[in-house]
CSV table of C-alpha atoms in Angstrom, one decimal:
chain,number,residue,atom,x,y,z
A,20,MET,CA,-57.1,64.7,159.5
A,21,LYS,CA,-58.0,65.3,163.2
A,22,PHE,CA,-59.5,67.9,165.0
A,23,THR,CA,-61.6,68.6,167.6
A,24,PHE,CA,-63.8,71.6,167.9
A,25,SER,CA,-65.4,73.7,171.0
A,26,THR,CA,-67.2,76.7,171.5
A,27,ALA,CA,-69.8,78.8,173.6
A,28,PRO,CA,-73.2,76.7,173.9
A,29,LYS,CA,-75.0,80.1,173.0
A,30,ILE,CA,-73.8,83.1,171.2
A,31,VAL,CA,-76.0,86.0,171.1
A,32,PHE,CA,-74.8,88.5,168.6
A,33,GLY,CA,-76.1,92.5,167.5
A,34,PRO,CA,-76.4,95.8,168.9
A,35,GLY,CA,-79.1,96.6,171.5
A,36,THR,CA,-78.7,92.7,172.7
A,37,ALA,CA,-77.0,93.4,176.0
A,38,LYS,CA,-80.8,94.1,177.1
A,39,SER,CA,-80.9,90.4,177.6
A,40,ILE,CA,-78.8,89.4,180.6
A,41,THR,CA,-81.2,89.6,183.3
A,42,GLU,CA,-83.4,87.1,181.4
A,43,HIS,CA,-81.3,84.8,180.1
A,44,ALA,CA,-79.0,85.0,183.7
A,45,THR,CA,-82.2,84.4,185.9
A,46,ARG,CA,-82.9,81.4,184.2
A,47,LEU,CA,-79.4,80.2,185.0
A,48,GLY,CA,-78.5,80.7,188.7
A,49,ASN,CA,-80.7,82.5,191.9
A,50,LYS,CA,-77.7,84.2,193.6
A,51,ILE,CA,-75.7,85.9,191.3
A,52,CYS,CA,-72.0,87.0,191.3
A,53,LEU,CA,-71.6,90.3,188.7
A,54,VAL,CA,-67.9,90.7,188.0
A,55,THR,CA,-67.5,94.3,186.3
A,56,GLY,CA,-64.1,96.9,185.5
A,57,ARG,CA,-62.9,99.3,188.1
A,58,ASN,CA,-66.3,101.5,188.2
A,59,PRO,CA,-69.2,99.8,188.0
A,60,GLU,CA,-71.4,102.8,187.7
A,61,ARG,CA,-70.8,102.2,184.3
A,62,VAL,CA,-72.9,99.0,184.1
A,63,LYS,CA,-75.8,100.2,187.1
A,64,TRP,CA,-78.6,100.0,183.9
A,65,LEU,CA,-77.8,95.9,184.9
A,66,ILE,CA,-76.8,96.1,188.3
A,67,ASP,CA,-80.1,97.8,188.9
A,68,ASP,CA,-82.2,95.3,186.5
A,69,LEU,CA,-80.2,92.2,187.9
A,70,TYR,CA,-81.8,93.5,191.5
A,71,ARG,CA,-85.0,94.1,190.7
A,72,ILE,CA,-85.5,90.3,188.8
A,73,SER,CA,-82.9,88.5,191.4
A,74,GLY,CA,-82.5,90.7,194.5
A,75,SER,CA,-78.8,91.7,195.6
A,76,PRO,CA,-76.0,90.2,193.2
A,77,LEU,CA,-72.4,89.8,194.5
A,78,ILE,CA,-70.3,93.0,192.9
A,79,ILE,CA,-66.5,92.1,192.2
A,80,THR,CA,-64.8,94.9,190.7
A,81,VAL,CA,-61.7,93.8,188.6
A,82,ASN,CA,-58.9,97.0,188.6
A,83,GLY,CA,-56.1,96.2,186.3
A,84,GLU,CA,-54.1,92.6,185.9
A,85,PRO,CA,-56.2,89.9,188.1
A,86,ASP,CA,-53.6,88.0,189.5
A,87,THR,CA,-53.6,84.4,191.7
A,88,ASP,CA,-54.0,85.9,195.0
A,89,PHE,CA,-57.3,87.9,193.8
A,90,ILE,CA,-58.9,85.5,192.1
A,91,SER,CA,-58.6,83.1,195.5
A,92,GLY,CA,-60.1,85.3,197.5
A,93,CYS,CA,-63.1,86.3,195.1
A,94,ALA,CA,-63.5,82.7,195.1
A,95,GLU,CA,-64.3,82.1,198.6
A,96,LYS,CA,-65.9,85.3,198.8
A,97,ALA,CA,-68.2,84.1,196.4
A,98,ARG,CA,-68.9,80.4,198.0
A,99,ILE,CA,-69.8,81.9,201.1
A,100,ASN,CA,-71.9,84.5,199.9
A,101,GLY,CA,-73.9,80.9,198.2
A,102,CYS,CA,-73.5,82.3,194.5
A,103,ASP,CA,-74.5,79.8,192.2
A,104,MET,CA,-74.0,81.5,188.8
A,105,VAL,CA,-71.8,84.0,187.2
A,106,VAL,CA,-72.3,87.0,184.9
A,107,ALA,CA,-68.9,89.3,183.6
A,108,ILE,CA,-69.0,92.5,181.4
A,109,GLY,CA,-66.3,94.2,180.8
A,110,GLY,CA,-63.0,93.8,178.9
A,111,GLY,CA,-60.8,91.1,178.7
A,112,SER,CA,-59.8,90.6,182.5
A,113,VAL,CA,-62.9,91.2,184.0
A,114,LEU,CA,-64.2,88.0,181.4
A,115,ASP,CA,-61.2,86.0,182.9
A,116,VAL,CA,-61.7,86.9,186.1
A,117,GLY,CA,-65.0,85.7,185.5
A,118,LYS,CA,-64.2,82.6,183.4
A,119,ALA,CA,-62.0,82.3,186.8
A,120,LEU,CA,-64.2,82.3,189.3
A,121,ALA,CA,-67.2,80.0,187.9
A,122,ALA,CA,-64.5,77.5,187.8
A,123,LEU,CA,-63.1,77.6,191.5
A,124,ILE,CA,-66.4,78.2,192.9
A,125,THR,CA,-67.0,74.5,193.0
A,126,ASN,CA,-63.1,73.4,192.3
A,127,ARG,CA,-61.7,74.2,195.8
A,128,GLY,CA,-58.1,73.2,195.8
A,129,ASN,CA,-55.6,75.6,195.9
A,130,ILE,CA,-55.6,77.7,192.5
A,131,PHE,CA,-51.9,76.5,191.2
A,132,ASP,CA,-53.3,72.8,191.6
A,133,TYR,CA,-55.0,73.6,188.4
A,134,LEU,CA,-52.7,76.4,186.3
A,135,GLU,CA,-50.7,75.9,183.6
A,136,VAL,CA,-46.9,75.9,183.5
A,137,VAL,CA,-46.6,77.1,187.3
A,138,GLY,CA,-48.8,74.8,188.5
A,139,GLN,CA,-49.6,71.1,188.6
A,140,GLY,CA,-51.9,71.8,185.8
A,141,MET,CA,-55.0,68.9,187.4
A,142,PRO,CA,-57.8,68.9,185.7
A,143,LEU,CA,-61.6,70.9,187.4
A,144,ASN,CA,-62.8,67.9,188.8
A,145,LYS,CA,-65.9,69.7,189.0
A,146,LYS,CA,-68.1,71.3,186.2
A,147,PRO,CA,-67.7,75.0,186.9
A,148,VAL,CA,-71.4,77.1,187.7
A,149,PRO,CA,-73.2,78.9,185.0
A,150,LEU,CA,-71.4,81.9,183.5
A,151,ILE,CA,-72.2,84.5,180.8
A,152,VAL,CA,-69.9,87.0,179.3
A,153,VAL,CA,-70.6,90.3,178.1
A,154,PRO,CA,-67.6,91.9,176.5
A,155,THR,CA,-67.2,95.4,176.2
A,156,THR,CA,-63.9,95.7,174.1
A,157,SER,CA,-62.9,94.2,170.7
A,158,GLY,CA,-60.5,92.2,170.8
A,159,THR,CA,-59.7,88.8,173.4
A,160,GLY,CA,-62.2,86.9,172.2
A,161,SER,CA,-62.1,85.5,176.1
A,162,GLU,CA,-65.7,85.7,175.3
A,163,VAL,CA,-65.5,82.5,173.6
A,164,THR,CA,-62.0,80.7,174.9
A,165,ALA,CA,-61.4,78.0,177.2
A,166,ASN,CA,-58.9,79.8,179.3
A,167,ALA,CA,-58.6,82.6,182.1
A,168,VAL,CA,-55.1,84.5,181.7
A,169,LEU,CA,-53.9,85.0,185.0
A,170,LEU,CA,-50.9,86.9,186.8
A,171,SER,CA,-48.6,85.0,189.1
A,172,ALA,CA,-46.4,87.5,190.9
A,173,ARG,CA,-44.2,85.2,192.4
A,174,HIS,CA,-43.3,83.8,189.0
A,175,GLN,CA,-43.9,87.1,187.1
A,176,VAL,CA,-45.7,85.3,184.3
A,177,LYS,CA,-49.0,85.2,182.8
A,178,ILE,CA,-50.5,81.9,183.2
A,179,SER,CA,-53.4,80.4,181.7
A,180,LEU,CA,-56.4,78.5,183.9
A,181,ARG,CA,-57.7,76.2,181.4
A,182,SER,CA,-60.1,73.9,180.7
A,183,THR,CA,-62.9,73.2,177.8
A,184,ASP,CA,-65.8,73.9,180.7
A,185,MET,CA,-64.6,76.7,181.1
A,186,ILE,CA,-66.5,78.1,177.7
A,187,PRO,CA,-69.1,80.3,178.9
A,188,ASP,CA,-72.7,78.9,178.6
A,189,ILE,CA,-73.4,82.1,176.9
A,190,ALA,CA,-71.8,85.2,175.3
A,191,ILE,CA,-73.4,88.2,174.6
A,192,VAL,CA,-71.8,90.4,172.3
A,193,ASP,CA,-73.1,93.7,171.8
A,194,PRO,CA,-71.1,95.9,169.7
A,195,GLU,CA,-72.6,99.1,171.3
A,196,LEU,CA,-71.1,98.5,174.4
A,197,THR,CA,-67.6,98.7,173.1
A,198,THR,CA,-68.4,102.5,171.9
A,199,SER,CA,-66.9,104.4,174.7
A,200,MET,CA,-63.4,102.5,174.2
A,201,PRO,CA,-60.7,105.6,173.5
A,202,PRO,CA,-58.3,105.4,170.8
A,203,ASN,CA,-55.6,104.0,172.2
A,204,VAL,CA,-57.6,101.0,173.4
A,205,THR,CA,-59.2,100.3,170.7
A,206,ALA,CA,-55.9,100.2,168.7
A,207,ALA,CA,-54.4,97.7,171.1
A,208,THR,CA,-57.1,95.8,171.7
A,209,GLY,CA,-57.9,95.6,167.7
A,210,LEU,CA,-54.4,94.1,167.1
A,211,ASP,CA,-54.7,91.6,169.3
A,212,ALA,CA,-57.8,90.2,167.4
A,213,LEU,CA,-55.9,90.3,164.6
A,214,THR,CA,-52.7,89.0,165.9
A,215,GLN,CA,-54.8,86.0,167.2
A,216,LEU,CA,-56.8,85.5,164.1
A,217,MET,CA,-53.6,85.4,162.1
A,218,GLU,CA,-51.5,82.7,164.9
A,219,ALA,CA,-54.7,80.5,164.6
A,220,PHE,CA,-54.4,80.7,160.3
A,221,VAL,CA,-51.2,80.3,160.6
A,222,SER,CA,-51.0,77.3,163.7
A,223,LYS,CA,-49.9,73.4,163.4
A,224,PHE,CA,-53.2,72.7,165.0
A,225,ALA,CA,-55.6,75.0,162.2
A,226,SER,CA,-59.0,73.1,160.6
A,227,PRO,CA,-61.5,73.1,157.9
A,228,ILE,CA,-63.6,75.0,160.8
A,229,THR,CA,-61.3,77.4,162.3
A,230,SER,CA,-59.9,78.6,159.5
A,231,PRO,CA,-62.9,80.4,157.7
A,232,LEU,CA,-63.5,81.7,160.8
A,233,CYS,CA,-59.8,83.5,160.4
A,234,ARG,CA,-60.6,84.6,157.0
A,235,GLU,CA,-63.8,86.3,157.6
A,236,GLY,CA,-62.4,87.7,160.6
A,237,MET,CA,-59.0,89.3,159.1
A,238,ALA,CA,-61.0,90.5,156.1
A,239,HIS,CA,-63.3,93.0,158.6
A,240,ALA,CA,-60.7,93.6,160.9
A,241,ALA,CA,-58.7,94.9,157.7
A,242,LYS,CA,-61.0,97.3,157.2
A,243,ALA,CA,-62.8,98.6,160.1
A,244,LEU,CA,-59.7,98.9,162.7
A,245,ARG,CA,-58.8,101.9,161.2
A,246,ALA,CA,-62.1,103.6,161.2
A,247,ALA,CA,-63.1,102.1,164.9
A,248,PHE,CA,-59.8,104.3,166.0
A,249,GLU,CA,-60.8,107.2,163.9
A,250,ASP,CA,-64.4,107.1,165.1
A,251,GLY,CA,-64.9,105.3,168.1
A,252,LYS,CA,-69.3,106.3,167.3
A,253,ASP,CA,-69.0,104.1,164.1
A,254,ILE,CA,-71.4,101.3,165.2
A,255,GLU,CA,-70.4,99.3,161.4
A,256,ALA,CA,-66.9,99.3,162.3
A,257,ARG,CA,-67.7,98.5,165.8
A,258,SER,CA,-69.9,95.3,164.7
A,259,SER,CA,-67.0,94.3,162.2
A,260,MET,CA,-64.7,94.5,165.4
A,261,SER,CA,-66.8,92.1,167.3
A,262,LEU,CA,-67.4,89.8,165.0
A,263,ALA,CA,-63.4,89.8,164.6
A,264,SER,CA,-62.9,89.4,168.0
A,265,LEU,CA,-65.8,87.0,168.7
A,266,PHE,CA,-64.0,84.4,165.5
A,267,SER,CA,-60.7,85.6,167.0
A,268,GLY,CA,-61.4,84.0,170.1
A,269,ILE,CA,-63.2,80.7,168.8
A,270,ALA,CA,-60.2,80.2,166.5
A,271,LEU,CA,-57.8,80.3,168.9
A,272,ALA,CA,-59.4,77.9,171.7
A,273,ASN,CA,-59.6,75.1,169.3
A,274,ALA,CA,-56.3,75.7,166.8
A,275,LYS,CA,-54.6,77.4,170.0
A,276,LEU,CA,-51.7,80.4,168.9
A,277,GLY,CA,-47.7,80.8,168.2
A,278,ALA,CA,-44.8,82.7,169.0
A,279,VAL,CA,-46.9,86.0,169.4
A,280,HIS,CA,-48.8,85.3,172.3
A,281,GLY,CA,-45.8,83.0,173.6
A,282,PHE,CA,-43.7,85.8,174.1
A,283,ALA,CA,-46.6,88.4,175.0
A,284,ALA,CA,-47.7,86.2,178.1
A,285,PRO,CA,-43.4,86.4,180.4
A,286,LEU,CA,-43.5,89.9,178.7
A,287,GLY,CA,-47.3,90.7,180.5
A,288,GLY,CA,-46.0,89.3,183.9
A,289,GLN,CA,-42.6,91.4,183.9
A,290,PHE,CA,-43.2,94.2,182.2
A,291,HIS,CA,-47.3,94.8,183.1
A,292,ALA,CA,-47.2,95.7,179.5
A,293,PRO,CA,-50.5,96.2,177.7
A,294,HIS,CA,-51.7,93.0,175.8
A,295,GLY,CA,-52.5,94.0,172.5
A,296,ALA,CA,-49.4,96.4,172.3
A,297,VAL,CA,-47.3,93.7,172.9
A,298,CYS,CA,-48.6,91.3,170.7
A,299,ALA,CA,-48.4,94.4,167.5
A,300,ALA,CA,-45.1,95.5,168.5
A,301,LEU,CA,-44.0,91.4,167.8
A,302,LEU,CA,-46.8,90.7,165.3
A,303,PRO,CA,-44.0,91.9,161.9
A,304,GLN,CA,-41.3,90.6,163.3
A,305,VAL,CA,-42.7,86.7,164.3
A,306,MET,CA,-43.9,86.7,161.3
A,307,HIS,CA,-40.7,87.3,159.1
A,308,ILE,CA,-38.7,84.9,161.3
A,309,ASN,CA,-41.6,82.6,162.0
A,310,VAL,CA,-41.4,82.4,157.4
A,311,LEU,CA,-37.7,82.6,157.1
A,312,ALA,CA,-37.4,80.1,159.2
A,313,MET,CA,-39.4,77.4,157.2
A,314,GLN,CA,-38.3,78.6,154.2
A,315,ASN,CA,-34.8,78.0,155.2
A,316,ARG,CA,-35.6,74.5,157.8
A,317,GLU,CA,-39.5,73.6,156.2
A,318,PRO,CA,-40.3,74.8,152.4
A,319,GLU,CA,-42.9,72.5,152.4
A,320,ASN,CA,-44.7,73.8,155.0
A,321,PRO,CA,-48.2,74.7,154.9
A,322,ALA,CA,-48.2,77.4,156.5
A,323,ILE,CA,-46.3,79.4,154.3
A,324,ALA,CA,-48.8,79.0,151.8
A,325,ALA,CA,-51.1,80.2,154.5
A,326,TYR,CA,-49.3,83.8,155.5
A,327,GLU,CA,-49.3,84.7,151.6
A,328,GLU,CA,-53.4,84.3,151.6
A,329,THR,CA,-53.3,86.4,154.9
A,330,ALA,CA,-51.3,88.9,153.1
A,331,ARG,CA,-53.9,88.9,150.2
A,332,ILE,CA,-56.9,89.1,152.3
A,333,LEU,CA,-55.1,92.1,154.6
A,334,THR,CA,-54.0,94.2,151.4
A,335,GLY,CA,-57.2,93.1,149.8
A,336,LYS,CA,-54.8,92.7,146.7
A,337,SER,CA,-54.4,89.6,144.7
A,338,SER,CA,-51.2,90.0,143.8
A,339,ALA,CA,-49.7,90.5,147.6
A,340,THR,CA,-46.5,88.6,148.7
A,341,ILE,CA,-45.6,87.9,152.4
A,342,ASP,CA,-43.4,90.7,152.4
A,343,ASP,CA,-46.7,93.3,151.4
A,344,GLY,CA,-48.6,91.5,154.6
A,345,ILE,CA,-45.6,92.5,156.6
A,346,GLU,CA,-45.8,95.7,155.6
A,347,TRP,CA,-49.2,96.3,155.9
A,348,VAL,CA,-49.0,95.3,159.4
A,349,ARG,CA,-46.0,97.4,160.1
A,350,GLU,CA,-48.4,100.8,158.5
A,351,LEU,CA,-51.0,99.9,160.7
A,352,CYS,CA,-49.3,99.8,163.8
A,353,ALA,CA,-47.4,103.1,162.2
A,354,ASP,CA,-50.9,104.3,161.7
A,355,LEU,CA,-52.4,103.4,165.3
A,356,GLN,CA,-49.3,105.1,167.5
A,357,ILE,CA,-48.3,101.6,168.1
A,358,PRO,CA,-44.7,101.6,169.8
A,359,GLY,CA,-42.0,99.2,170.2
A,360,LEU,CA,-40.8,97.2,172.9
A,361,ALA,CA,-38.2,99.7,174.2
A,362,ALA,CA,-41.3,102.1,175.0
A,363,LEU,CA,-42.6,100.0,177.4
A,364,GLY,CA,-39.1,99.3,179.1
A,365,ILE,CA,-37.4,96.2,178.0
A,366,THR,CA,-33.3,96.2,177.3
A,367,ASP,CA,-31.0,93.8,176.0
A,368,SER,CA,-30.3,92.3,179.0
A,369,ASP,CA,-34.3,91.5,179.2
A,370,PHE,CA,-33.6,88.9,176.1
A,371,PRO,CA,-32.0,86.1,177.3
A,372,GLY,CA,-34.6,85.3,180.2
A,373,LEU,CA,-37.8,86.5,178.1
A,374,ALA,CA,-36.8,84.2,175.1
A,375,VAL,CA,-36.2,81.0,177.9
A,376,LYS,CA,-39.6,82.0,178.8
A,377,ALA,CA,-41.0,81.9,175.2
A,378,ALA,CA,-39.9,78.6,174.3
A,379,ARG,CA,-42.1,77.4,177.6
A,380,ALA,CA,-45.0,79.3,176.7
A,381,SER,CA,-48.4,77.1,176.8
A,382,SER,CA,-49.1,79.4,173.5
A,383,MET,CA,-45.7,78.9,171.6
A,384,LYS,CA,-47.0,75.7,171.4
A,385,GLY,CA,-49.5,76.5,168.0
A,386,ASN,CA,-46.6,78.1,166.0
A,387,PRO,CA,-46.0,76.8,162.9
A,388,ILE,CA,-42.3,75.7,163.3
A,389,VAL,CA,-39.7,75.5,166.4
A,390,LEU,CA,-37.6,78.7,166.7
A,391,THR,CA,-34.3,78.7,167.6
A,392,GLU,CA,-32.7,80.8,170.7
A,393,ASP,CA,-31.1,83.2,168.6
A,394,GLU,CA,-34.6,83.2,166.5
A,395,LEU,CA,-36.2,84.3,169.8
A,396,MET,CA,-33.7,86.9,170.4
A,397,LYS,CA,-33.8,88.6,166.7
A,398,ILE,CA,-37.5,88.7,167.4
A,399,LEU,CA,-37.6,90.8,170.3
A,400,GLN,CA,-34.0,92.5,168.7
A,401,ASP,CA,-36.6,93.8,166.0
A,402,SER,CA,-39.3,95.0,167.9
A,403,LEU,CA,-37.6,97.4,170.0
């Protein structure tokens, strides 16, 4: 048994903890780069607090999916302004921008020198500037992961800038910040968290540290996601989903992911589809094909037992089978109004190219079995 484990040096969790952002930030740097969503007025309370304590921050707003050109330009702007730390508050894309900026402020090479798959994959040669991240959604777990997912427009794929040095110094997870999420965002991000927990749990790199986090996270998500979807102000449900998302990030950073996220990278890059919705559309089919492949080619694969345990956790029934687990996921996606891939503009003619890209994706490395091209195509077909 061999494994490594890395996570954020400090995690601050609970309702109201966002009030401590400025206190932590002023201990880590002098000139702050603040990364927010498209409307910084939503965090005016934080901007005013930072201004009062440490002077005017450099504010960078993120509109939609961040791409490589945007990140490179922001990093140069942060350097010119003398920023020596980053605070990122927002959804997964905002946090990814924050992580990438913290890394590129000190690492001044071309961004493609460091990117996976489409770049050179070179290691960072300098530590990033200090970084505090504060999620306002509960899905990506980006607050504790070692990578930033970026769009390479020229390659039509989402890829990662990755290093354990990119794990944020402080993750402040305040469930109160998630209560304004509309139902469709709650559904998509929540299903992303659930997918990450499930994929890390059956991953070939699962460990005695990550698996208990996945079990606990799946149990929280199974009980809370529908409640958070139906009543966004339910702070108990929001807290459970924030915890599930946090655990999913810790787990995937150490145990990796699988075929769902292997597909999500090229699908998101080519069709600009919402990440969580893509994961949800694929999840039941990936579960089904993975299990069939293992039963046919690797019947002793321990991931079969992990899928069986997943079904028991999700359904709350000690007698649940893998098929029960798959049906539970399908019913959840229907209840949360998740469309199939066809609604995202994907057709049969896209399958061959998507299958090739998915097979090469870094997220595919943790899948419990290597899937054939036919199996990858079958997943797409059944997900339409």
